[in-house]
PDB file of C-alpha atoms in Angstrom:
ATOM      1  CA  MET A 169      -9.708 -27.418   5.785  1.00  0.00           C
ATOM      2  CA  LYS A 170     -11.954 -24.702   4.512  1.00  0.00           C
ATOM      3  CA  LEU A 171     -11.124 -21.056   3.882  1.00  0.00           C
ATOM      4  CA  TYR A 172     -13.929 -18.533   4.078  1.00  0.00           C
ATOM      5  CA  TYR A 173     -12.991 -15.529   1.975  1.00  0.00           C
ATOM      6  CA  ALA A 174     -14.395 -12.474   0.221  1.00  0.00           C
ATOM      7  CA  PRO A 175     -13.016 -11.372  -3.152  1.00  0.00           C
ATOM      8  CA  LEU A 176     -10.256  -8.755  -2.787  1.00  0.00           C
ATOM      9  CA  ALA A 177     -10.567  -8.734   1.003  1.00  0.00           C
ATOM     10  CA  CYS A 178      -7.453  -9.308   3.099  1.00  0.00           C
ATOM     11  CA  SER A 179      -8.363 -13.010   3.031  1.00  0.00           C
ATOM     12  CA  LEU A 180      -6.839 -13.035  -0.469  1.00  0.00           C
ATOM     13  CA  ALA A 181      -3.450 -13.188   1.288  1.00  0.00           C
ATOM     14  CA  ASP A 182      -4.484 -16.396   3.071  1.00  0.00           C
ATOM     15  CA  HIS A 183      -5.879 -17.823  -0.165  1.00  0.00           C
ATOM     16  CA  ILE A 184      -2.555 -17.197  -1.929  1.00  0.00           C
ATOM     17  CA  ALA A 185      -0.498 -18.560   0.972  1.00  0.00           C
ATOM     18  CA  LEU A 186      -2.514 -21.796   1.171  1.00  0.00           C
ATOM     19  CA  LEU A 187      -2.042 -22.345  -2.560  1.00  0.00           C
ATOM     20  CA  GLU A 188       1.645 -21.427  -2.426  1.00  0.00           C
ATOM     21  CA  ALA A 189       2.103 -23.972   0.384  1.00  0.00           C
ATOM     22  CA  GLY A 190       0.351 -26.658  -1.669  1.00  0.00           C
ATOM     23  CA  MET A 191      -2.158 -27.313   1.116  1.00  0.00           C
ATOM     24  CA  GLN A 192      -5.394 -29.110   0.342  1.00  0.00           C
ATOM     25  CA  PHE A 193      -8.403 -26.991   1.264  1.00  0.00           C
ATOM     26  CA  GLU A 194     -11.913 -26.082   0.279  1.00  0.00           C
ATOM     27  CA  ARG A 195     -12.976 -22.493  -0.122  1.00  0.00           C
ATOM     28  CA  GLU A 196     -16.269 -20.722   0.296  1.00  0.00           C
ATOM     29  CA  GLN A 197     -17.029 -17.153  -0.643  1.00  0.00           C
ATOM     30  CA  VAL A 198     -18.675 -14.778   1.820  1.00  0.00           C
ATOM     31  CA  ASP A 199     -20.753 -11.734   0.911  1.00  0.00           C
ATOM     32  CA  LEU A 200     -19.560  -9.161   3.429  1.00  0.00           C
ATOM     33  CA  ARG A 201     -22.670  -7.014   2.988  1.00  0.00           C
ATOM     34  CA  THR A 202     -25.162  -9.765   3.811  1.00  0.00           C
ATOM     35  CA  LYS A 203     -22.738 -11.803   5.980  1.00  0.00           C
ATOM     36  CA  ARG A 204     -23.862 -14.914   4.070  1.00  0.00           C
ATOM     37  CA  THR A 205     -21.626 -17.639   2.709  1.00  0.00           C
ATOM     38  CA  ALA A 206     -22.124 -19.093  -0.764  1.00  0.00           C
ATOM     39  CA  THR A 207     -24.057 -21.979   0.819  1.00  0.00           C
ATOM     40  CA  GLY A 208     -26.334 -19.589   2.725  1.00  0.00           C
ATOM     41  CA  ARG A 209     -24.829 -19.752   6.217  1.00  0.00           C
ATOM     42  CA  ASP A 210     -24.295 -16.678   8.344  1.00  0.00           C
ATOM     43  CA  ILE A 211     -20.520 -16.179   8.714  1.00  0.00           C
ATOM     44  CA  THR A 212     -21.007 -15.272  12.396  1.00  0.00           C
ATOM     45  CA  GLU A 213     -22.230 -18.842  13.001  1.00  0.00           C
ATOM     46  CA  ILE A 214     -18.829 -20.065  11.819  1.00  0.00           C
ATOM     47  CA  THR A 215     -16.503 -17.467  13.313  1.00  0.00           C
ATOM     48  CA  GLY A 216     -18.428 -15.476  15.910  1.00  0.00           C
ATOM     49  CA  LYS A 217     -17.294 -12.490  13.817  1.00  0.00           C
ATOM     50  CA  SER A 218     -18.879 -10.866  10.810  1.00  0.00           C
ATOM     51  CA  TYR A 219     -15.844 -10.844   8.537  1.00  0.00           C
ATOM     52  CA  VAL A 220     -13.133 -12.902   6.874  1.00  0.00           C
ATOM     53  CA  PRO A 221     -10.737 -14.638   6.864  1.00  0.00           C
ATOM     54  CA  ALA A 222     -11.819 -17.741   8.689  1.00  0.00           C
ATOM     55  CA  LEU A 223      -9.927 -20.983   8.297  1.00  0.00           C
ATOM     56  CA  VAL A 224     -11.678 -24.093   9.571  1.00  0.00           C
ATOM     57  CA  LEU A 225      -9.020 -26.698  10.295  1.00  0.00           C
ATOM     58  CA  ASP A 226      -9.448 -30.432   9.755  1.00  0.00           C
ATOM     59  CA  ASP A 227     -10.235 -30.946  13.454  1.00  0.00           C
ATOM     60  CA  GLY A 228     -12.980 -28.277  13.363  1.00  0.00           C
ATOM     61  CA  GLU A 229     -10.973 -25.539  15.106  1.00  0.00           C
ATOM     62  CA  VAL A 230     -11.537 -22.110  13.552  1.00  0.00           C
ATOM     63  CA  VAL A 231      -8.665 -19.660  13.121  1.00  0.00           C
ATOM     64  CA  THR A 232      -9.606 -16.036  12.425  1.00  0.00           C
ATOM     65  CA  GLU A 233      -7.720 -12.758  11.951  1.00  0.00           C
ATOM     66  CA  ASN A 234      -5.344 -12.404   9.062  1.00  0.00           C
ATOM     67  CA  ILE A 235      -2.157 -12.332  11.132  1.00  0.00           C
ATOM     68  CA  ALA A 236      -3.146 -15.521  12.962  1.00  0.00           C
ATOM     69  CA  VAL A 237      -4.126 -17.400   9.799  1.00  0.00           C
ATOM     70  CA  LEU A 238      -0.952 -16.357   7.978  1.00  0.00           C
ATOM     71  CA  ASP A 239       1.176 -17.276  11.006  1.00  0.00           C
ATOM     72  CA  TRP A 240      -0.537 -20.685  11.164  1.00  0.00           C
ATOM     73  CA  ILE A 241       0.211 -21.282   7.458  1.00  0.00           C
ATOM     74  CA  ALA A 242       3.856 -20.220   7.834  1.00  0.00           C
ATOM     75  CA  GLY A 243       4.156 -22.516  10.857  1.00  0.00           C
ATOM     76  CA  ARG A 244       3.085 -25.509   8.773  1.00  0.00           C
ATOM     77  CA  TYR A 245       4.981 -24.479   5.659  1.00  0.00           C
ATOM     78  CA  PRO A 246       8.261 -22.934   6.873  1.00  0.00           C
ATOM     79  CA  ALA A 247       9.288 -21.832   3.364  1.00  0.00           C
ATOM     80  CA  LEU A 248       6.700 -19.036   3.732  1.00  0.00           C
ATOM     81  CA  GLY A 249       8.233 -17.876   6.997  1.00  0.00           C
ATOM     82  CA  LEU A 250      11.695 -16.731   8.001  1.00  0.00           C
ATOM     83  CA  GLU A 251      14.630 -18.723   9.309  1.00  0.00           C
ATOM     84  CA  GLY A 252      16.836 -17.866  12.234  1.00  0.00           C
ATOM     85  CA  PRO A 253      16.347 -17.125  15.914  1.00  0.00           C
ATOM     86  CA  LEU A 254      14.309 -13.979  15.179  1.00  0.00           C
ATOM     87  CA  GLY A 255      12.615 -15.332  12.053  1.00  0.00           C
ATOM     88  CA  ARG A 256       9.115 -15.729  13.447  1.00  0.00           C
ATOM     89  CA  THR A 257       9.425 -12.490  15.402  1.00  0.00           C
ATOM     90  CA  ARG A 258      10.430 -10.527  12.280  1.00  0.00           C
ATOM     91  CA  LEU A 259       7.599 -12.110  10.317  1.00  0.00           C
ATOM     92  CA  LEU A 260       5.050 -11.172  12.988  1.00  0.00           C
ATOM     93  CA  GLU A 261       6.561  -7.696  13.129  1.00  0.00           C
ATOM     94  CA  ALA A 262       5.974  -7.237   9.387  1.00  0.00           C
ATOM     95  CA  LEU A 263       2.464  -8.743   9.495  1.00  0.00           C
ATOM     96  CA  THR A 264       1.491  -6.537  12.422  1.00  0.00           C
ATOM     97  CA  PHE A 265       2.771  -3.386  10.711  1.00  0.00           C
ATOM     98  CA  ILE A 266       0.806  -4.257   7.572  1.00  0.00           C
ATOM     99  CA  SER A 267      -2.338  -4.927   9.601  1.00  0.00           C
ATOM    100  CA  THR A 268      -2.265  -2.105  12.124  1.00  0.00           C
ATOM    101  CA  GLU A 269      -0.752   0.642  10.006  1.00  0.00           C
ATOM    102  CA  ILE A 270      -1.333  -0.003   6.297  1.00  0.00           C
ATOM    103  CA  HIS A 271      -4.580  -1.995   6.341  1.00  0.00           C
ATOM    104  CA  ARG A 272      -6.122   0.322   8.927  1.00  0.00           C
ATOM    105  CA  ALA A 273      -5.100   3.407   6.933  1.00  0.00           C
ATOM    106  CA  PHE A 274      -7.564   2.448   4.174  1.00  0.00           C
ATOM    107  CA  LYS A 275     -10.545   3.051   6.496  1.00  0.00           C
ATOM    108  CA  PRO A 276     -11.561   6.441   4.987  1.00  0.00           C
ATOM    109  CA  PHE A 277     -11.840   4.784   1.572  1.00  0.00           C
ATOM    110  CA  TRP A 278     -14.184   2.071   2.861  1.00  0.00           C
ATOM    111  CA  HIS A 279     -16.249   4.227   5.231  1.00  0.00           C
ATOM    112  CA  ASN A 280     -17.139   7.337   3.223  1.00  0.00           C
ATOM    113  CA  GLY A 281     -14.284   9.496   4.453  1.00  0.00           C
ATOM    114  CA  SER A 282     -14.062  13.098   3.301  1.00  0.00           C
ATOM    115  CA  VAL A 283     -11.766  14.154   0.467  1.00  0.00           C
ATOM    116  CA  ALA A 284      -9.291  15.459   3.051  1.00  0.00           C
ATOM    117  CA  GLU A 285      -9.426  12.215   5.062  1.00  0.00           C
ATOM    118  CA  LYS A 286      -8.817  10.158   1.927  1.00  0.00           C
ATOM    119  CA  ALA A 287      -5.892  12.381   0.905  1.00  0.00           C
ATOM    120  CA  HIS A 288      -4.360  12.002   4.360  1.00  0.00           C
ATOM    121  CA  ALA A 289      -4.931   8.229   4.200  1.00  0.00           C
ATOM    122  CA  ALA A 290      -3.229   8.045   0.784  1.00  0.00           C
ATOM    123  CA  GLU A 291      -0.184   9.904   2.171  1.00  0.00           C
ATOM    124  CA  THR A 292      -0.066   7.571   5.168  1.00  0.00           C
ATOM    125  CA  ILE A 293      -0.325   4.445   2.994  1.00  0.00           C
ATOM    126  CA  ASN A 294       2.449   5.705   0.720  1.00  0.00           C
ATOM    127  CA  ARG A 295       4.684   6.540   3.694  1.00  0.00           C
ATOM    128  CA  HIS A 296       4.158   3.107   5.256  1.00  0.00           C
ATOM    129  CA  MET A 297       4.791   1.349   1.946  1.00  0.00           C
ATOM    130  CA  GLN A 298       7.991   3.418   1.658  1.00  0.00           C
ATOM    131  CA  TYR A 299       9.078   1.967   4.997  1.00  0.00           C
ATOM    132  CA  PHE A 300       9.066  -1.498   3.435  1.00  0.00           C
ATOM    133  CA  SER A 301      10.566  -0.250   0.178  1.00  0.00           C
ATOM    134  CA  ASP A 302      13.549   1.168   2.072  1.00  0.00           C
ATOM    135  CA  ARG A 303      14.111  -2.091   3.955  1.00  0.00           C
ATOM    136  CA  MET A 304      13.584  -4.825   1.360  1.00  0.00           C
ATOM    137  CA  ARG A 305      16.122  -7.607   1.770  1.00  0.00           C
ATOM    138  CA  GLY A 306      16.096  -9.113  -1.697  1.00  0.00           C
ATOM    139  CA  ASP A 307      13.433  -9.645  -4.315  1.00  0.00           C
ATOM    140  CA  TYR A 308      10.832  -9.898  -1.555  1.00  0.00           C
ATOM    141  CA  LEU A 309      10.128  -8.014   1.656  1.00  0.00           C
ATOM    142  CA  LEU A 310      12.205 -10.187   3.923  1.00  0.00           C
ATOM    143  CA  GLY A 311      14.550 -12.064   1.616  1.00  0.00           C
ATOM    144  CA  ASP A 312      14.977 -13.918  -1.633  1.00  0.00           C
ATOM    145  CA  HIS A 313      11.726 -15.879  -1.377  1.00  0.00           C
ATOM    146  CA  PRO A 314       8.186 -14.711  -0.649  1.00  0.00           C
ATOM    147  CA  SER A 315       6.781 -14.960   2.847  1.00  0.00           C
ATOM    148  CA  VAL A 316       3.206 -14.682   4.028  1.00  0.00           C
ATOM    149  CA  ALA A 317       3.956 -10.981   4.688  1.00  0.00           C
ATOM    150  CA  ASP A 318       4.514 -10.457   0.958  1.00  0.00           C
ATOM    151  CA  PHE A 319       1.077 -11.870   0.210  1.00  0.00           C
ATOM    152  CA  TYR A 320      -0.586  -9.562   2.739  1.00  0.00           C
ATOM    153  CA  LEU A 321       1.277  -6.528   1.398  1.00  0.00           C
ATOM    154  CA  PHE A 322       0.283  -7.610  -2.136  1.00  0.00           C
ATOM    155  CA  VAL A 323      -3.395  -7.248  -1.197  1.00  0.00           C
ATOM    156  CA  MET A 324      -2.702  -3.769   0.198  1.00  0.00           C
ATOM    157  CA  LEU A 325      -0.949  -2.914  -3.071  1.00  0.00           C
ATOM    158  CA  LEU A 326      -3.980  -4.070  -5.076  1.00  0.00           C
ATOM    159  CA  TRP A 327      -6.230  -1.870  -2.949  1.00  0.00           C
ATOM    160  CA  ALA A 328      -3.913   1.104  -3.388  1.00  0.00           C
ATOM    161  CA  GLN A 329      -3.745   0.665  -7.154  1.00  0.00           C
ATOM    162  CA  ARG A 330      -7.531   0.398  -7.470  1.00  0.00           C
ATOM    163  CA  LEU A 331      -7.987   3.526  -5.368  1.00  0.00           C
ATOM    164  CA  GLY A 332      -5.319   5.557  -7.163  1.00  0.00           C
ATOM    165  CA  VAL A 333      -2.945   5.726  -4.199  1.00  0.00           C
ATOM    166  CA  THR A 334       0.676   6.365  -5.178  1.00  0.00           C
ATOM    167  CA  ILE A 335       2.977   3.520  -4.161  1.00  0.00           C
ATOM    168  CA  PRO A 336       6.802   3.399  -4.183  1.00  0.00           C
ATOM    169  CA  GLU A 337       8.219   1.846  -7.346  1.00  0.00           C
ATOM    170  CA  GLU A 338      10.043  -0.923  -5.452  1.00  0.00           C
ATOM    171  CA  ILE A 339       6.721  -2.074  -3.967  1.00  0.00           C
ATOM    172  CA  VAL A 340       5.043  -1.905  -7.386  1.00  0.00           C
ATOM    173  CA  ALA A 341       7.882  -4.087  -8.725  1.00  0.00           C
ATOM    174  CA  LEU A 342       7.363  -6.492  -5.810  1.00  0.00           C
ATOM    175  CA  GLY A 343       3.694  -6.699  -6.757  1.00  0.00           C
ATOM    176  CA  ASP A 344       4.631  -7.435 -10.362  1.00  0.00           C
ATOM    177  CA  ARG A 345       6.923 -10.279  -9.243  1.00  0.00           C
ATOM    178  CA  LEU A 346       4.206 -11.701  -7.012  1.00  0.00           C
ATOM    179  CA  SER A 347       1.515 -11.428  -9.697  1.00  0.00           C
ATOM    180  CA  ARG A 348       3.547 -13.783 -11.893  1.00  0.00           C
ATOM    181  CA  ARG A 349       3.397 -16.570  -9.304  1.00  0.00           C
ATOM    182  CA  ALA A 350       1.000 -19.429 -10.063  1.00  0.00           C
ATOM    183  CA  ALA A 351      -0.623 -19.294  -6.613  1.00  0.00           C
ATOM    184  CA  VAL A 352      -1.386 -15.583  -6.976  1.00  0.00           C
ATOM    185  CA  HIS A 353      -2.861 -16.114 -10.432  1.00  0.00           C
ATOM    186  CA  GLU A 354      -5.018 -19.022  -9.255  1.00  0.00           C
ATOM    187  CA  ALA A 355      -6.341 -17.231  -6.150  1.00  0.00           C
ATOM    188  CA  MET A 356      -7.144 -14.094  -8.136  1.00  0.00           C
ATOM    189  CA  SER A 357      -8.843 -16.157 -10.843  1.00  0.00           C
ATOM    190  CA  VAL A 358     -10.992 -18.018  -8.315  1.00  0.00           C
ATOM    191  CA  GLU A 359     -11.940 -14.717  -6.673  1.00  0.00           C
ATOM    192  CA  GLY A 360     -12.901 -13.182 -10.041  1.00  0.00           C
ATOM    193  CA  LEU A 361     -10.158 -10.552  -9.941  1.00  0.00           C
ATOM    194  CA  LEU A 362      -8.562 -11.249 -13.322  1.00  0.00           C
TER     195      LEU A 362
END
């Protein structure tokens, strides 16, 4: 397998999850400005899209979109998912909320939003993070062990901290717990974030 990633992009969640699962994989960095991989390929040749993540499976199939890649990882390594009849549904529910509400809310920061747009985005991000803070079911978002949703939310927390967005204390504490995990440390080291 090969993961195509960009440092501090949402693909960091996939990077962490693959390491946490103990999966064997190669990784190749992508420059999102030039759309070039470290070996000089255009990322659109690999994915048909101009962004990451992209996970090329052993059989050559390419999985894109963060929710899909994280779901694929949790499907192969159930410890990163949730048990029970609604386990996968609850996991997808959390991943979708992170993607469509929190991740999307950062847009003004990445696309030259006005001061007012950024302030509104910061309020929205904080409110959505509070949603998770109010519903945590243990040391992690959905229980006593981390799931792929925790790794995705961790990336959103890193973005918020770097942009000065206020985050609920329970989510900051979650980020601290996650940052002590070996897989998080390794992925961040490889991506030049430490």
